[in-house]
Amino acid sequence: EAGVTQFPSHSVIEKGQTVTLRCDPISGHDNLYWYRRVMGKEIKFLLHFVKESKQDESGMPNNRFLAERTGGTYSTLKVQPAELEDSGVYFCASSQPSGSSNEQFFGPGTRLTVL
Amino acid sequence: AQSVAQPEDQVNVAEGNPLTVKCTYSVSGNPYLFWYVQYPNRGLQFLLKYITGDNLVKGSYGFEAEFNKSQTSFHLKKPSALVSDSALYFCAVTLQGYKLSFGAGTTVTVRA
């Protein structure tokens, strides 16, 4: 069974540019999450999809971040325009349809560097 | 609100010695607790979880963790560490359902 995949693995952009990160969850996982780890600090929750619906986006830092999950399959996270403080590792995770106790399966992350 | 603290940035042990990675949490209800491990250039891998029941939870690769409600702790342990256990370990808690709150991570180095 394929795990959670993320693309790209690394992205280096300049301040003011736009970047789009992609996440493909494990097949059949209705729950999809985005997290971010900045500067070696704790991993912080960004948002949670159930299928194509945003269940919780309380962790999104500001309106420069836009997440979508069209059709309830893969998800994209767009940062526009990027700022220096957006640098970090963006993780995507997915979990099975039912139960909050189900463990989340994480992708390898996208390392974003904003210069 | 929910939060997790991992008081040690780094833990260094010799191969064959016991390994303990500390985690304390703060929530206002009954938590679900998790341990994840991250190897270089890899995603986070699930190790074990506590939901309810027996306070001692066994997980992957010989790891176990003990839930202590009175001390609000969920320390990760391994009786005999291996060099291959060297990695970054994260403790996480969820109370509100699906949103995980993570600690800052503990880097474990096991020397041969």
mmCIF file of N, CA, C and O in Angstrom, chain A residues 31 33 95-104, chain B residues 32 34 49 51 94-100:
data_model
loop_
_atom_site.group_PDB
_atom_site.id
_atom_site.type_symbol
_atom_site.label_atom_id
_atom_site.label_comp_id
_atom_site.label_asym_id
_atom_site.label_seq_id
_atom_site.Cartn_x
_atom_site.Cartn_y
_atom_site.Cartn_z
ATOM 1 N N ASN A 31 -9.882 11.547 5.888
ATOM 2 C CA ASN A 31 -9.309 12.651 6.661
ATOM 3 C C ASN A 31 -7.947 13.033 6.110
ATOM 4 O O ASN A 31 -7.085 12.159 5.899
ATOM 5 N N TYR A 33 -4.860 16.125 6.621
ATOM 6 C CA TYR A 33 -4.396 17.199 7.500
ATOM 7 C C TYR A 33 -3.157 17.849 6.904
ATOM 8 O O TYR A 33 -2.349 17.201 6.250
ATOM 9 N N SER A 95 -5.815 9.946 7.585
ATOM 10 C CA SER A 95 -6.263 8.892 8.483
ATOM 11 C C SER A 95 -7.579 8.324 7.973
ATOM 12 O O SER A 95 -8.263 8.924 7.143
ATOM 13 N N GLN A 96 -7.919 7.166 8.510
ATOM 14 C CA GLN A 96 -9.108 6.446 8.066
ATOM 15 C C GLN A 96 -10.380 7.202 8.402
ATOM 16 O O GLN A 96 -10.365 8.094 9.252
ATOM 17 N N PRO A 97 -11.481 6.816 7.780
ATOM 18 C CA PRO A 97 -12.706 7.609 7.883
ATOM 19 C C PRO A 97 -13.260 7.820 9.279
ATOM 20 O O PRO A 97 -13.801 8.863 9.568
ATOM 21 N N SER A 98 -13.120 6.836 10.162
ATOM 22 C CA SER A 98 -13.863 6.987 11.403
ATOM 23 C C SER A 98 -12.953 6.982 12.621
ATOM 24 O O SER A 98 -11.969 6.268 12.662
ATOM 25 N N GLY A 99 -13.271 7.819 13.604
ATOM 26 C CA GLY A 99 -12.614 7.751 14.905
ATOM 27 C C GLY A 99 -11.418 8.675 15.023
ATOM 28 O O GLY A 99 -10.466 8.590 14.266
ATOM 29 N N SER A 100 -11.454 9.524 16.005
ATOM 30 C CA SER A 100 -10.337 10.440 16.201
ATOM 31 C C SER A 100 -9.144 9.738 16.803
ATOM 32 O O SER A 100 -8.071 10.299 16.879
ATOM 33 N N SER A 101 -9.307 8.502 17.263
ATOM 34 C CA SER A 101 -8.166 7.803 17.840
ATOM 35 C C SER A 101 -7.307 7.137 16.796
ATOM 36 O O SER A 101 -6.255 6.600 17.121
ATOM 37 N N ASN A 102 -7.766 7.145 15.550
ATOM 38 C CA ASN A 102 -6.967 6.537 14.508
ATOM 39 C C ASN A 102 -5.707 7.339 14.269
ATOM 40 O O ASN A 102 -5.742 8.553 14.132
ATOM 41 N N GLU A 103 -4.599 6.613 14.189
ATOM 42 C CA GLU A 103 -3.343 7.318 13.979
ATOM 43 C C GLU A 103 -3.317 7.958 12.611
ATOM 44 O O GLU A 103 -3.922 7.473 11.665
ATOM 45 N N GLN A 104 -2.600 9.047 12.533
ATOM 46 C CA GLN A 104 -2.435 9.753 11.290
ATOM 47 C C GLN A 104 -1.137 9.292 10.636
ATOM 48 O O GLN A 104 -0.113 9.158 11.292
ATOM 49 N N TYR B 32 -5.975 11.610 24.063
ATOM 50 C CA TYR B 32 -5.399 10.545 23.256
ATOM 51 C C TYR B 32 -3.936 10.949 23.037
ATOM 52 O O TYR B 32 -3.664 12.083 22.624
ATOM 53 N N PHE B 34 0.076 10.081 21.548
ATOM 54 C CA PHE B 34 0.782 9.397 20.463
ATOM 55 C C PHE B 34 2.281 9.668 20.563
ATOM 56 O O PHE B 34 2.707 10.717 21.037
ATOM 57 N N LYS B 49 0.212 4.444 20.583
ATOM 58 C CA LYS B 49 -0.802 5.387 21.045
ATOM 59 C C LYS B 49 -1.451 4.876 22.325
ATOM 60 O O LYS B 49 -1.510 3.660 22.566
ATOM 61 N N ILE B 51 -5.148 5.317 24.132
ATOM 62 C CA ILE B 51 -6.509 5.820 24.007
ATOM 63 C C ILE B 51 -7.238 5.627 25.334
ATOM 64 O O ILE B 51 -7.765 6.566 25.918
ATOM 65 N N THR B 94 -4.180 14.722 21.402
ATOM 66 C CA THR B 94 -5.392 15.299 20.859
ATOM 67 C C THR B 94 -6.515 15.122 21.864
ATOM 68 O O THR B 94 -6.630 14.089 22.507
ATOM 69 N N LEU B 95 -7.290 16.146 22.005
ATOM 70 C CA LEU B 95 -8.452 16.120 22.885
ATOM 71 C C LEU B 95 -9.695 16.489 22.110
ATOM 72 O O LEU B 95 -10.766 15.946 22.325
ATOM 73 N N GLN B 96 -9.528 17.372 21.192
ATOM 74 C CA GLN B 96 -10.672 17.927 20.487
ATOM 75 C C GLN B 96 -11.097 17.088 19.293
ATOM 76 O O GLN B 96 -11.985 17.459 18.566
ATOM 77 N N GLY B 97 -10.457 15.991 19.112
ATOM 78 C CA GLY B 97 -10.835 15.120 18.018
ATOM 79 C C GLY B 97 -9.658 14.764 17.150
ATOM 80 O O GLY B 97 -8.948 13.801 17.400
ATOM 81 N N TYR B 98 -9.424 15.545 16.137
ATOM 82 C CA TYR B 98 -8.464 15.147 15.133
ATOM 83 C C TYR B 98 -7.188 15.982 15.138
ATOM 84 O O TYR B 98 -6.179 15.536 14.643
ATOM 85 N N LYS B 99 -7.236 17.166 15.691
ATOM 86 C CA LYS B 99 -6.092 18.066 15.621
ATOM 87 C C LYS B 99 -5.032 17.628 16.624
ATOM 88 O O LYS B 99 -5.264 17.598 17.837
ATOM 89 N N LEU B 100 -3.854 17.258 16.117
ATOM 90 C CA LEU B 100 -2.762 16.851 16.992
ATOM 91 C C LEU B 100 -1.955 18.063 17.422
ATOM 92 O O LEU B 100 -1.642 18.930 16.609
#
